[in-house]
mmCIF file of C-alpha atoms in Angstrom:
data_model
loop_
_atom_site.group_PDB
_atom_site.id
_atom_site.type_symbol
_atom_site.label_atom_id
_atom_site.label_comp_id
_atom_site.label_asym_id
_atom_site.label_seq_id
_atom_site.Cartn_x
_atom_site.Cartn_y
_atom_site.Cartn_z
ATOM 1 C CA UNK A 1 19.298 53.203 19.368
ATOM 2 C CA UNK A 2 23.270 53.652 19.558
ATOM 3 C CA UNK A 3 22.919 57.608 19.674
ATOM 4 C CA UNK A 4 20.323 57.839 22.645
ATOM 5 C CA UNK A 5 22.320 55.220 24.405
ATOM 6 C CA UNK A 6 25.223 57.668 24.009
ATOM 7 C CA UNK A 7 23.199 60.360 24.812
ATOM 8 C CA UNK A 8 22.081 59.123 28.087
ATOM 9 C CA UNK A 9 25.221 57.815 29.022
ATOM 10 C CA UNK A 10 26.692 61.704 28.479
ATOM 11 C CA UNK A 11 27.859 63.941 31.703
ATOM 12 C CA UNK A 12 24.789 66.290 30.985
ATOM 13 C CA UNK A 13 22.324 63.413 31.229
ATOM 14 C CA UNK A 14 23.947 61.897 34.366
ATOM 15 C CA UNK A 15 24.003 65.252 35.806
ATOM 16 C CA UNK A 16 20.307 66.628 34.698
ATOM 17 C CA UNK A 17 18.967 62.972 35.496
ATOM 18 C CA UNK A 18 20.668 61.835 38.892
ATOM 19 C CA UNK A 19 22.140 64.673 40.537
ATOM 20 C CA UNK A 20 20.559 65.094 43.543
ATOM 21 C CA UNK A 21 21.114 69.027 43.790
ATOM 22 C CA UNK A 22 17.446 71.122 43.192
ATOM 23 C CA UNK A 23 19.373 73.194 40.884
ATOM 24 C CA UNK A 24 19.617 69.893 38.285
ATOM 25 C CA UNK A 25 16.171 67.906 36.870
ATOM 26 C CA UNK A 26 14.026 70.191 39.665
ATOM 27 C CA UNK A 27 14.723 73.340 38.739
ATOM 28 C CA UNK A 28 15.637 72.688 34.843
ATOM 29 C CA UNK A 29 11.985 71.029 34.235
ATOM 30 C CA UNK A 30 10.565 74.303 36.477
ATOM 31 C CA UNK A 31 11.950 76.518 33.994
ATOM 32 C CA UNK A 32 10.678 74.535 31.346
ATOM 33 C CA UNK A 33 7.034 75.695 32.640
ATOM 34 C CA UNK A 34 7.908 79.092 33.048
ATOM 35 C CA UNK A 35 8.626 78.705 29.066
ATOM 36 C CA UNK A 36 5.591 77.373 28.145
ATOM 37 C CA UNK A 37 3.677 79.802 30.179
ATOM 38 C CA UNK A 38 5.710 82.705 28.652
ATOM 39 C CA UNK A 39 4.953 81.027 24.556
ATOM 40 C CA UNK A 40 1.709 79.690 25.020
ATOM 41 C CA UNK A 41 0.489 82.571 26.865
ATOM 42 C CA UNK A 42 1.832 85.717 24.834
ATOM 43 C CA UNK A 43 0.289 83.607 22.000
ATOM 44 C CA UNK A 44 -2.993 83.268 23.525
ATOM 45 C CA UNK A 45 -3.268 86.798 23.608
ATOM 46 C CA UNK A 46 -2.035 87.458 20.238
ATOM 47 C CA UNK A 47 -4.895 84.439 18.943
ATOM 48 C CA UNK A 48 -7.788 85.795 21.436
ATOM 49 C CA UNK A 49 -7.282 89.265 19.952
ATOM 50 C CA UNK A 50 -7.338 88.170 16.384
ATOM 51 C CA UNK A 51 -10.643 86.347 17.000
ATOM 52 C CA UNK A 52 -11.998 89.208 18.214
ATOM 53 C CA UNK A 53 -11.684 89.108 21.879
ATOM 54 C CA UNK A 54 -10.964 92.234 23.392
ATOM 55 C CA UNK A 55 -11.777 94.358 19.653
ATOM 56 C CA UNK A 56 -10.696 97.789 21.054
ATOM 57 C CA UNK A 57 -7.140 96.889 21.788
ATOM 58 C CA UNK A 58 -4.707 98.217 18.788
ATOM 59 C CA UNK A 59 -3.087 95.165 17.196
ATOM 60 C CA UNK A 60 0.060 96.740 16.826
ATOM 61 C CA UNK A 61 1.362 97.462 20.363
ATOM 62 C CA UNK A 62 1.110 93.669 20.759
ATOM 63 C CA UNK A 63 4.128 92.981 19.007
ATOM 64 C CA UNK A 64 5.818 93.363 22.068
ATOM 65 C CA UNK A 65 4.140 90.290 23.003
ATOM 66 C CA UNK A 66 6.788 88.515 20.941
ATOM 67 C CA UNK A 67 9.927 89.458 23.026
ATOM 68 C CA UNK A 68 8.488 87.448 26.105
ATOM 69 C CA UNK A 69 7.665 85.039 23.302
ATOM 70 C CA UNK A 70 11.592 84.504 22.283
ATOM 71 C CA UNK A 71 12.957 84.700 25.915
ATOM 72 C CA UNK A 72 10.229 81.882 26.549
ATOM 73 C CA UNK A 73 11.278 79.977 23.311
ATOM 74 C CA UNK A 74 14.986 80.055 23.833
ATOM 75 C CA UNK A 75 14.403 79.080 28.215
ATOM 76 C CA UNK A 76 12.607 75.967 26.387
ATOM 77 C CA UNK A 77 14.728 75.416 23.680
ATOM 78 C CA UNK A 78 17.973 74.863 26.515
ATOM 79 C CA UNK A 79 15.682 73.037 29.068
ATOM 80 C CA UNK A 80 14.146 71.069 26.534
ATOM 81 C CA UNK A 81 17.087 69.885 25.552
ATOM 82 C CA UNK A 82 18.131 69.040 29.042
ATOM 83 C CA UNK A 83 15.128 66.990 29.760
ATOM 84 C CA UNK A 84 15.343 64.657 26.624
ATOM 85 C CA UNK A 85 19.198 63.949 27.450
ATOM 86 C CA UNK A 86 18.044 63.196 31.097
ATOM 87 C CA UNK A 87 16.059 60.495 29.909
ATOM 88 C CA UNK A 88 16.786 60.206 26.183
ATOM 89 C CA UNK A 89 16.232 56.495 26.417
ATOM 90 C CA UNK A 90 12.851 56.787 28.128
ATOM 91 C CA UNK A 91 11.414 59.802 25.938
ATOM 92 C CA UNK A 92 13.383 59.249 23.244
ATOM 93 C CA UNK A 93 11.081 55.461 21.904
ATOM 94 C CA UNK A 94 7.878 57.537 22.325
ATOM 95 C CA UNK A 95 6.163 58.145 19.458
ATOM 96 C CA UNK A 96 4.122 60.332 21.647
ATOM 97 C CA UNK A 97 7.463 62.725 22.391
ATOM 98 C CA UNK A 98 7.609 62.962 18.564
ATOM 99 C CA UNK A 99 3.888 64.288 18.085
ATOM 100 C CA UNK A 100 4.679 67.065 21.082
ATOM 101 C CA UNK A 101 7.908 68.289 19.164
ATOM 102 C CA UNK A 102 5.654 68.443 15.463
ATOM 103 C CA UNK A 103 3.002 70.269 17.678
ATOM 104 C CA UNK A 104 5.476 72.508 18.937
ATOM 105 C CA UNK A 105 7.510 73.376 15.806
ATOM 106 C CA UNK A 106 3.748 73.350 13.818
ATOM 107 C CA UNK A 107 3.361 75.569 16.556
ATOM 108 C CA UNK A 108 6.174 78.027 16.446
ATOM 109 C CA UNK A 109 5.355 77.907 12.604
ATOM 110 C CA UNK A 110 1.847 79.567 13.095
ATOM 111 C CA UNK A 111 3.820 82.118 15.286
ATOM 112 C CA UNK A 112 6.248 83.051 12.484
ATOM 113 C CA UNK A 113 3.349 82.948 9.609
ATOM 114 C CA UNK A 114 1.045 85.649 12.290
ATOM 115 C CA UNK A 115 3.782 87.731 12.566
ATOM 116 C CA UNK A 116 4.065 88.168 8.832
ATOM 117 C CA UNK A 117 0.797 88.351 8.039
ATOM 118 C CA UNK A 118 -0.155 91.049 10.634
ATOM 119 C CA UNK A 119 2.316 92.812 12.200
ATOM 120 C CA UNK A 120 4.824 92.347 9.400
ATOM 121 C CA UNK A 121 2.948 95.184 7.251
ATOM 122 C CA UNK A 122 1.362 98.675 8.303
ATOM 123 C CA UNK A 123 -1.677 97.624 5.641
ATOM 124 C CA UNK A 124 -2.837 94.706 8.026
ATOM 125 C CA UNK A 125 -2.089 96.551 10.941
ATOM 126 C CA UNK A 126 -4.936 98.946 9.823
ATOM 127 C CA UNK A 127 -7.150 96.646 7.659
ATOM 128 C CA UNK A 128 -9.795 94.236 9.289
ATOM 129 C CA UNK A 129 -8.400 90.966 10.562
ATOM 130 C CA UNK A 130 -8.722 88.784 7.273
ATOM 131 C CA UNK A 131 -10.299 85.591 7.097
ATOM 132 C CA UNK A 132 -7.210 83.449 6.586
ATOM 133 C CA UNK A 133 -5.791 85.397 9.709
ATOM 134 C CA UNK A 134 -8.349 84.051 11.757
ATOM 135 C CA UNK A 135 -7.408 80.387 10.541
ATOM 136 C CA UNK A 136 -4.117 80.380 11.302
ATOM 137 C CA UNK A 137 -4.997 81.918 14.877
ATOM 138 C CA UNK A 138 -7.703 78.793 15.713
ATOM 139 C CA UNK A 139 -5.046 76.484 14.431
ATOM 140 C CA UNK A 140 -1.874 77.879 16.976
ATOM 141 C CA UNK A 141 -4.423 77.737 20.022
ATOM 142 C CA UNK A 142 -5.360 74.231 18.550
ATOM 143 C CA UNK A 143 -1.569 73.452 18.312
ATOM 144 C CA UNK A 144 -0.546 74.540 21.552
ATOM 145 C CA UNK A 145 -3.424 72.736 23.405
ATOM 146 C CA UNK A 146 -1.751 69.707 21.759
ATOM 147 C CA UNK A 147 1.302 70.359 22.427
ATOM 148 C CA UNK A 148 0.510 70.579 26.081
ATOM 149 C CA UNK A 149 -1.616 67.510 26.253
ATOM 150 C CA UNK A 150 0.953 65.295 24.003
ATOM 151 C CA UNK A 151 3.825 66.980 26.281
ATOM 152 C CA UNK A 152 1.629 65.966 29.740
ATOM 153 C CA UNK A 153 0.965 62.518 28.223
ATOM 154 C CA UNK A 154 4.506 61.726 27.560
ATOM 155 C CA UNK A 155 4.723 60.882 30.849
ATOM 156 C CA UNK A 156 1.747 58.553 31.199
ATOM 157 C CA UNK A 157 2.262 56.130 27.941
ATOM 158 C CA UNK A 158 4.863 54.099 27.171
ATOM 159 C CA UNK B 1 -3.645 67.697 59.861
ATOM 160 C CA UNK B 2 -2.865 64.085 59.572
ATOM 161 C CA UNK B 3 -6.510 63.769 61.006
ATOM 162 C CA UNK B 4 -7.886 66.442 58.461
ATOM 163 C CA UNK B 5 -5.996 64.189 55.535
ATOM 164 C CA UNK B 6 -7.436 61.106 56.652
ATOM 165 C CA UNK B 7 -10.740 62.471 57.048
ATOM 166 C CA UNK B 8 -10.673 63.869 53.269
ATOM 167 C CA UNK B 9 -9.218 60.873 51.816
ATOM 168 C CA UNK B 10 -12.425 59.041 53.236
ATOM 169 C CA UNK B 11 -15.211 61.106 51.959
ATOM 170 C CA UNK B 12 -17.395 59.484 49.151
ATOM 171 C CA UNK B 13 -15.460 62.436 46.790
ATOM 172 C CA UNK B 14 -12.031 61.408 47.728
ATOM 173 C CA UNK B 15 -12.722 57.675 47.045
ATOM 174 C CA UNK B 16 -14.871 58.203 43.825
ATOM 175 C CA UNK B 17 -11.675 60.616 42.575
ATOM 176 C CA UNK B 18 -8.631 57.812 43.514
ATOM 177 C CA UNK B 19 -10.705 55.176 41.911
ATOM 178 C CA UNK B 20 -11.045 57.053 38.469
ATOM 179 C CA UNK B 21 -6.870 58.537 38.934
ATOM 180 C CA UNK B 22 -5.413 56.505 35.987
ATOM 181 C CA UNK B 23 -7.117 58.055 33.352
ATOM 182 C CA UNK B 24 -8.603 61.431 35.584
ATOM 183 C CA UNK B 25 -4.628 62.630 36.662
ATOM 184 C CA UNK B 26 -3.482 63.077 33.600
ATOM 185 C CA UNK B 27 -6.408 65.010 32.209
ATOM 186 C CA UNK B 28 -6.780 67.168 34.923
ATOM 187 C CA UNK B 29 -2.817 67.650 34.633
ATOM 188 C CA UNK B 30 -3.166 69.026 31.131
ATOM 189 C CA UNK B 31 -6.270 71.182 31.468
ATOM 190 C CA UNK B 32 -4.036 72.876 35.220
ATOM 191 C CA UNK B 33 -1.697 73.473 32.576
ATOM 192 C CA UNK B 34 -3.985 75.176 29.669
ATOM 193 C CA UNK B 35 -5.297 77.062 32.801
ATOM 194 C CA UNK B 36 -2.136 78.403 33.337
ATOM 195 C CA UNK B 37 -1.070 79.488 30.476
ATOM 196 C CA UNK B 38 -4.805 81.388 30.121
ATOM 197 C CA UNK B 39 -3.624 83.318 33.551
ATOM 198 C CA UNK B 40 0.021 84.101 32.500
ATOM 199 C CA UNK B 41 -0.760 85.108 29.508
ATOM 200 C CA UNK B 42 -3.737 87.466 30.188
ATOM 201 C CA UNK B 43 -2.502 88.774 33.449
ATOM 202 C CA UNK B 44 0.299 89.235 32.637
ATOM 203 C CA UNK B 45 -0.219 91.168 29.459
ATOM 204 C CA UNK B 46 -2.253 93.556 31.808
ATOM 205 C CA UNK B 47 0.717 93.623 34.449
ATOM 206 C CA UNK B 48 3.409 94.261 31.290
ATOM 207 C CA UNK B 49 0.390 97.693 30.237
ATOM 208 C CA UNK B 50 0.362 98.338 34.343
ATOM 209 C CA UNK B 51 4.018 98.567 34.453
ATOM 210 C CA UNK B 52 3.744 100.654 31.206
ATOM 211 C CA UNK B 53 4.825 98.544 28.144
ATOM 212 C CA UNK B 54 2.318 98.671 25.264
ATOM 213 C CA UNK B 55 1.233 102.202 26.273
ATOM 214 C CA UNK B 56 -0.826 103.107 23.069
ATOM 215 C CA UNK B 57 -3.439 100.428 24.898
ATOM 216 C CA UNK B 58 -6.002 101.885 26.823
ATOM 217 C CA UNK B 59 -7.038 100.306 29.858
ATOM 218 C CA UNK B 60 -11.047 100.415 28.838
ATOM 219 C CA UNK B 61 -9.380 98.218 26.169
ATOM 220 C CA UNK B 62 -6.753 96.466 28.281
ATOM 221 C CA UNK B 63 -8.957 94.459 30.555
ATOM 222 C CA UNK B 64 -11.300 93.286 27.854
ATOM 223 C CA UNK B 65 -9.522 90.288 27.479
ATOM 224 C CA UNK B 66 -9.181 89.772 31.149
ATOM 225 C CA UNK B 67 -12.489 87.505 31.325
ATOM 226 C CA UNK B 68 -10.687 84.934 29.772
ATOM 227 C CA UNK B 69 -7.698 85.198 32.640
ATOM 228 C CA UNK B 70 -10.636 84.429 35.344
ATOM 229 C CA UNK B 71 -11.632 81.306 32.440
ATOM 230 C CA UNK B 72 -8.516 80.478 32.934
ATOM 231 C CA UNK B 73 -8.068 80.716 36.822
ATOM 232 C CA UNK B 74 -11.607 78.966 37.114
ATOM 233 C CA UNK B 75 -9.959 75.859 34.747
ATOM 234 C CA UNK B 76 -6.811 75.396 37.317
ATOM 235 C CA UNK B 77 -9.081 76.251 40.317
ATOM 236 C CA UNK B 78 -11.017 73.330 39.148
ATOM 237 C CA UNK B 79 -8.603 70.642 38.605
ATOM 238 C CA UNK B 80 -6.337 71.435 41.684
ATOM 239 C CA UNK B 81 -8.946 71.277 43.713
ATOM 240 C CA UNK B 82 -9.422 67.907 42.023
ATOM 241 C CA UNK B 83 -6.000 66.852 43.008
ATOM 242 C CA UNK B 84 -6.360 67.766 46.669
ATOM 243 C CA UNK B 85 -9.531 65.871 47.521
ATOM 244 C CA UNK B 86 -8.237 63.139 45.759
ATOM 245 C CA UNK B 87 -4.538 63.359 47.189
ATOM 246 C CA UNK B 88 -4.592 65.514 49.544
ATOM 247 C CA UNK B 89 -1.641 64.373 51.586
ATOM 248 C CA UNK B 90 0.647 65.517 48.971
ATOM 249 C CA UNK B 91 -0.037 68.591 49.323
ATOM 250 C CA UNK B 92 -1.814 69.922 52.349
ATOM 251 C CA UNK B 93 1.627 68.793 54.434
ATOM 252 C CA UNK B 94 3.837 70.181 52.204
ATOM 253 C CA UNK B 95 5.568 73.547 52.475
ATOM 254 C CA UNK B 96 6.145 73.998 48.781
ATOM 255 C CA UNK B 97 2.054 73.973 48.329
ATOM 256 C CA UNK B 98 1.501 76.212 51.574
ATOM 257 C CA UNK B 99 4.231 78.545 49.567
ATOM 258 C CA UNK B 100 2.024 78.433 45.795
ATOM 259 C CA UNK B 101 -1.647 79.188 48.216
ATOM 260 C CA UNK B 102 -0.061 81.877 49.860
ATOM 261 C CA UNK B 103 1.213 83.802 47.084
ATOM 262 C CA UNK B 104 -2.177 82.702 45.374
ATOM 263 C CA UNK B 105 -3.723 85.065 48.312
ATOM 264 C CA UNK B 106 -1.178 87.814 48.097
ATOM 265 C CA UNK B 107 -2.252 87.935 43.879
ATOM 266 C CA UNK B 108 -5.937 87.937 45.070
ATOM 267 C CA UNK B 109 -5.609 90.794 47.730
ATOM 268 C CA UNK B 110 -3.422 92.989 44.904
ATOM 269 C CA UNK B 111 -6.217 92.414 42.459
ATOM 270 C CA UNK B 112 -8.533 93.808 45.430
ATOM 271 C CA UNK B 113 -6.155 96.680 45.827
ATOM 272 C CA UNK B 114 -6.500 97.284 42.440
ATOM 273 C CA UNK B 115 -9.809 97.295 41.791
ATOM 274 C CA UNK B 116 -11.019 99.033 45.350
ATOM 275 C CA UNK B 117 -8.518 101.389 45.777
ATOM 276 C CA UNK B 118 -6.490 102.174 42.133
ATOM 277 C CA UNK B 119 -8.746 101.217 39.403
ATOM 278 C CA UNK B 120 -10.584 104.844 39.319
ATOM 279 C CA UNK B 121 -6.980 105.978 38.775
ATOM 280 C CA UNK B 122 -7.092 104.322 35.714
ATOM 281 C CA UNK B 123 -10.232 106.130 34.130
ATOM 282 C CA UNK B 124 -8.213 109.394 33.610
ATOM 283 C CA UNK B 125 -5.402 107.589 31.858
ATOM 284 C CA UNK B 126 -6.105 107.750 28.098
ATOM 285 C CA UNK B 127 -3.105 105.760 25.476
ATOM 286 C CA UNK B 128 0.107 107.298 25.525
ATOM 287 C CA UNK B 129 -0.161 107.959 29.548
ATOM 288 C CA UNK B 130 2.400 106.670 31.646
ATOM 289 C CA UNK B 131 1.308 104.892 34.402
ATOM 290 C CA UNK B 132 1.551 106.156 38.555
ATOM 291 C CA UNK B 133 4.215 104.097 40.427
ATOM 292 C CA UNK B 134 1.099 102.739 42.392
ATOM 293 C CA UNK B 135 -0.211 100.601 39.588
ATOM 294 C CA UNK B 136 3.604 99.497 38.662
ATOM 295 C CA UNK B 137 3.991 98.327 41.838
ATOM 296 C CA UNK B 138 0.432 96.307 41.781
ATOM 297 C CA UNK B 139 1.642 95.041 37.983
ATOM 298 C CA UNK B 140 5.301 93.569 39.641
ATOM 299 C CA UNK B 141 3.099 92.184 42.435
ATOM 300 C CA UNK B 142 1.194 90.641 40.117
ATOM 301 C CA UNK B 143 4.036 89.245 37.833
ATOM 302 C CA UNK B 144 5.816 88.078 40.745
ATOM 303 C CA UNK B 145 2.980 86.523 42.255
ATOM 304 C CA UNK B 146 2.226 84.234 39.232
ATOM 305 C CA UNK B 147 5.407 83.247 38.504
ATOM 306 C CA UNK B 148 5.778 82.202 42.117
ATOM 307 C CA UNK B 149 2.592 80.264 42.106
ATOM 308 C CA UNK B 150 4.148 78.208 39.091
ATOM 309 C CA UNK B 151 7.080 77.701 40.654
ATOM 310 C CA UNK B 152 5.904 76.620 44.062
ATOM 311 C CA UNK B 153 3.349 74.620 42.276
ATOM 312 C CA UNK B 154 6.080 72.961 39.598
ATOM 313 C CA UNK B 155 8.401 71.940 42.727
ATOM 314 C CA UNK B 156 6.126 70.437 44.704
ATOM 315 C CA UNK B 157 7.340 67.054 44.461
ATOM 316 C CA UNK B 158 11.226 68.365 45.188
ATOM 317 C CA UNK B 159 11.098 70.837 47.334
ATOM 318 C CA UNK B 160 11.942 69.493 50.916
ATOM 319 C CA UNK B 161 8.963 67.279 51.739
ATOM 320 C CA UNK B 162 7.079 68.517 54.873
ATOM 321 C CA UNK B 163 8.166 71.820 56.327
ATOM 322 C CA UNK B 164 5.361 71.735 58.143
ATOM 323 C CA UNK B 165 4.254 68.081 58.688
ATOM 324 C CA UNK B 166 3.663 68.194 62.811
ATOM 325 C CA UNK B 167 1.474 71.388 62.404
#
């Protein structure tokens, strides 16, 4: 494809990709854990709780949980970004790739839709966890253990 | 250590691991991962109460979900040990990986800290309560310690190959 060509051929790609310096593909695809520890994890906690893991912790101080949440969303925004123009030829032809990013976004969705739901109103804060709030928490931890795995496996098949 | 490697890479565990790495590595990549996340997530929600965000959380409440951090912690523990009998001379002669074990040790002596010395601390403190410097320094440590453990871990392939290969 004429765009990822482009795309790889670009200054950021040459630099992310073969730059020798730790500060380039190193440190950008480091960061791009530190992300997914910061999303994934906040919204771990967020699902366990809604499950019923730890009962006796009030739901709504956790809505701090989301401002580690963004900071780790935007860090993987950038470096995602980064990586795919690195190797936008390589990642770019794997279907694979294409189920991580639908994971992800599916993802980020179930974030957005447990936010409203629960800490979006004072009601839910104080009523029982409904039932359809416990759906859409099984479905992000099911999301985000796909992501991972489709992420991981991006690397392995071509 | 180049005796130790060789040694390792020759038990019947070793072999039976390289044989089965195609389809094994990956795996065990992905679940290291899901561990991870399980760790940061949980620990570090307690570290964020410790250094006093989310106050109106009690700690009685705080460190019910921390069972799920050691789930977590037991899932990595698991597959990296994996990936050292299998390879272990990418790792055990590399500086980045002494760097991720020791700060592994300095998180496990805080959470001894914690539990030995400050935890009773922690009984008096109802929601609302503001927590002593002593536990905000043991919730940094603990931060700081994770995040350094991921990043030592992450850069093992690029940080500068053998710091300490003629140990």
């Amino acid at each position: 494809m004429a765009f990822l060509e482009w795309l790889q051929r670009s200054d950021l790609s040459i630099w992310v990709g073969e730059s020798p310096s730790l500060w380039a593909y190193p440190t950008i695809l480091t960061l791009h854990t530190v992300g997914l520890a910061l999303v994934v994890g906040t919204n771990t906690v967020i699902n366990l709780r809604l499950l019923g893991a730890g009962r006796r912790i009030p739901l709504e101080p956790l809505k701090t949980l989301y401002i580690p949440m963004l900071v780790g969303f935007g860090i993987n925004a950038l470096t995602g970004v980064a990586l795919f123009v690195a190797a936008a030829e390589f990642t770019g032809t794997k279907p694979i790739f294409y189920f991580k990013l639908g994971f992800v976004f599916l993802g980020l969705g179930t974030a957005v839709a447990i936010r409203r739901a629960v800490f979006g109103n004072q009601e839910a804060l104080n009523r029982p966890i409904a039932l359809g709030t416990k759906i859409l928490a099984v479905t992000s931890l099911i999301l985000w253990v796909a992501a991972i795995t489709a992420g991981r496996y991006t690397a392995y098949i071509n | 250590m180049e005796f130790f490697i060789a040694w390792i890479r020759a038990t019947s565990l070793s072999m039976a691991l390289q044989d089965q790495a195609p389809w094994l590595w990956p795996i065990c990549e992905t679940f290291h991962f899901i561990g991870l996340t399980l760790v940061i997530g949980v620990a570090g929600f307690f570290d964020l109460r410790l250094l006093g965000a989310m106050k109106r959380i009690s700690f009685n409440a705080a460190k019910e979900l921390m069972p799920w951090a050691m789930v977590g912690f037991s899932i990595s523990l698991t597959t990296g040990m994996i990936f050292l009998i299998s390879q272990p001379q990418e790792y055990a002669v590399k500086g980045a990986w002494w760097a991720k074990v020791s700060f592994l040790v300095i998180a496990g002596l805080n959470v001894l800290v914690f539990e030995k010395l400050l935890s009773p601390k922690l009984l008096t403190l109802g929601p609302e309560d503001d927590t002593p410097l002593s536990l905000k320094i043991v919730g940094l440590v603990s931060l700081a310690c994770w995040f350094a453990v991921l990043y030592f871990g992450r850069m093992i392939p690029y940080l500068q190959p053998s710091l300490i290969s003629n140990l």
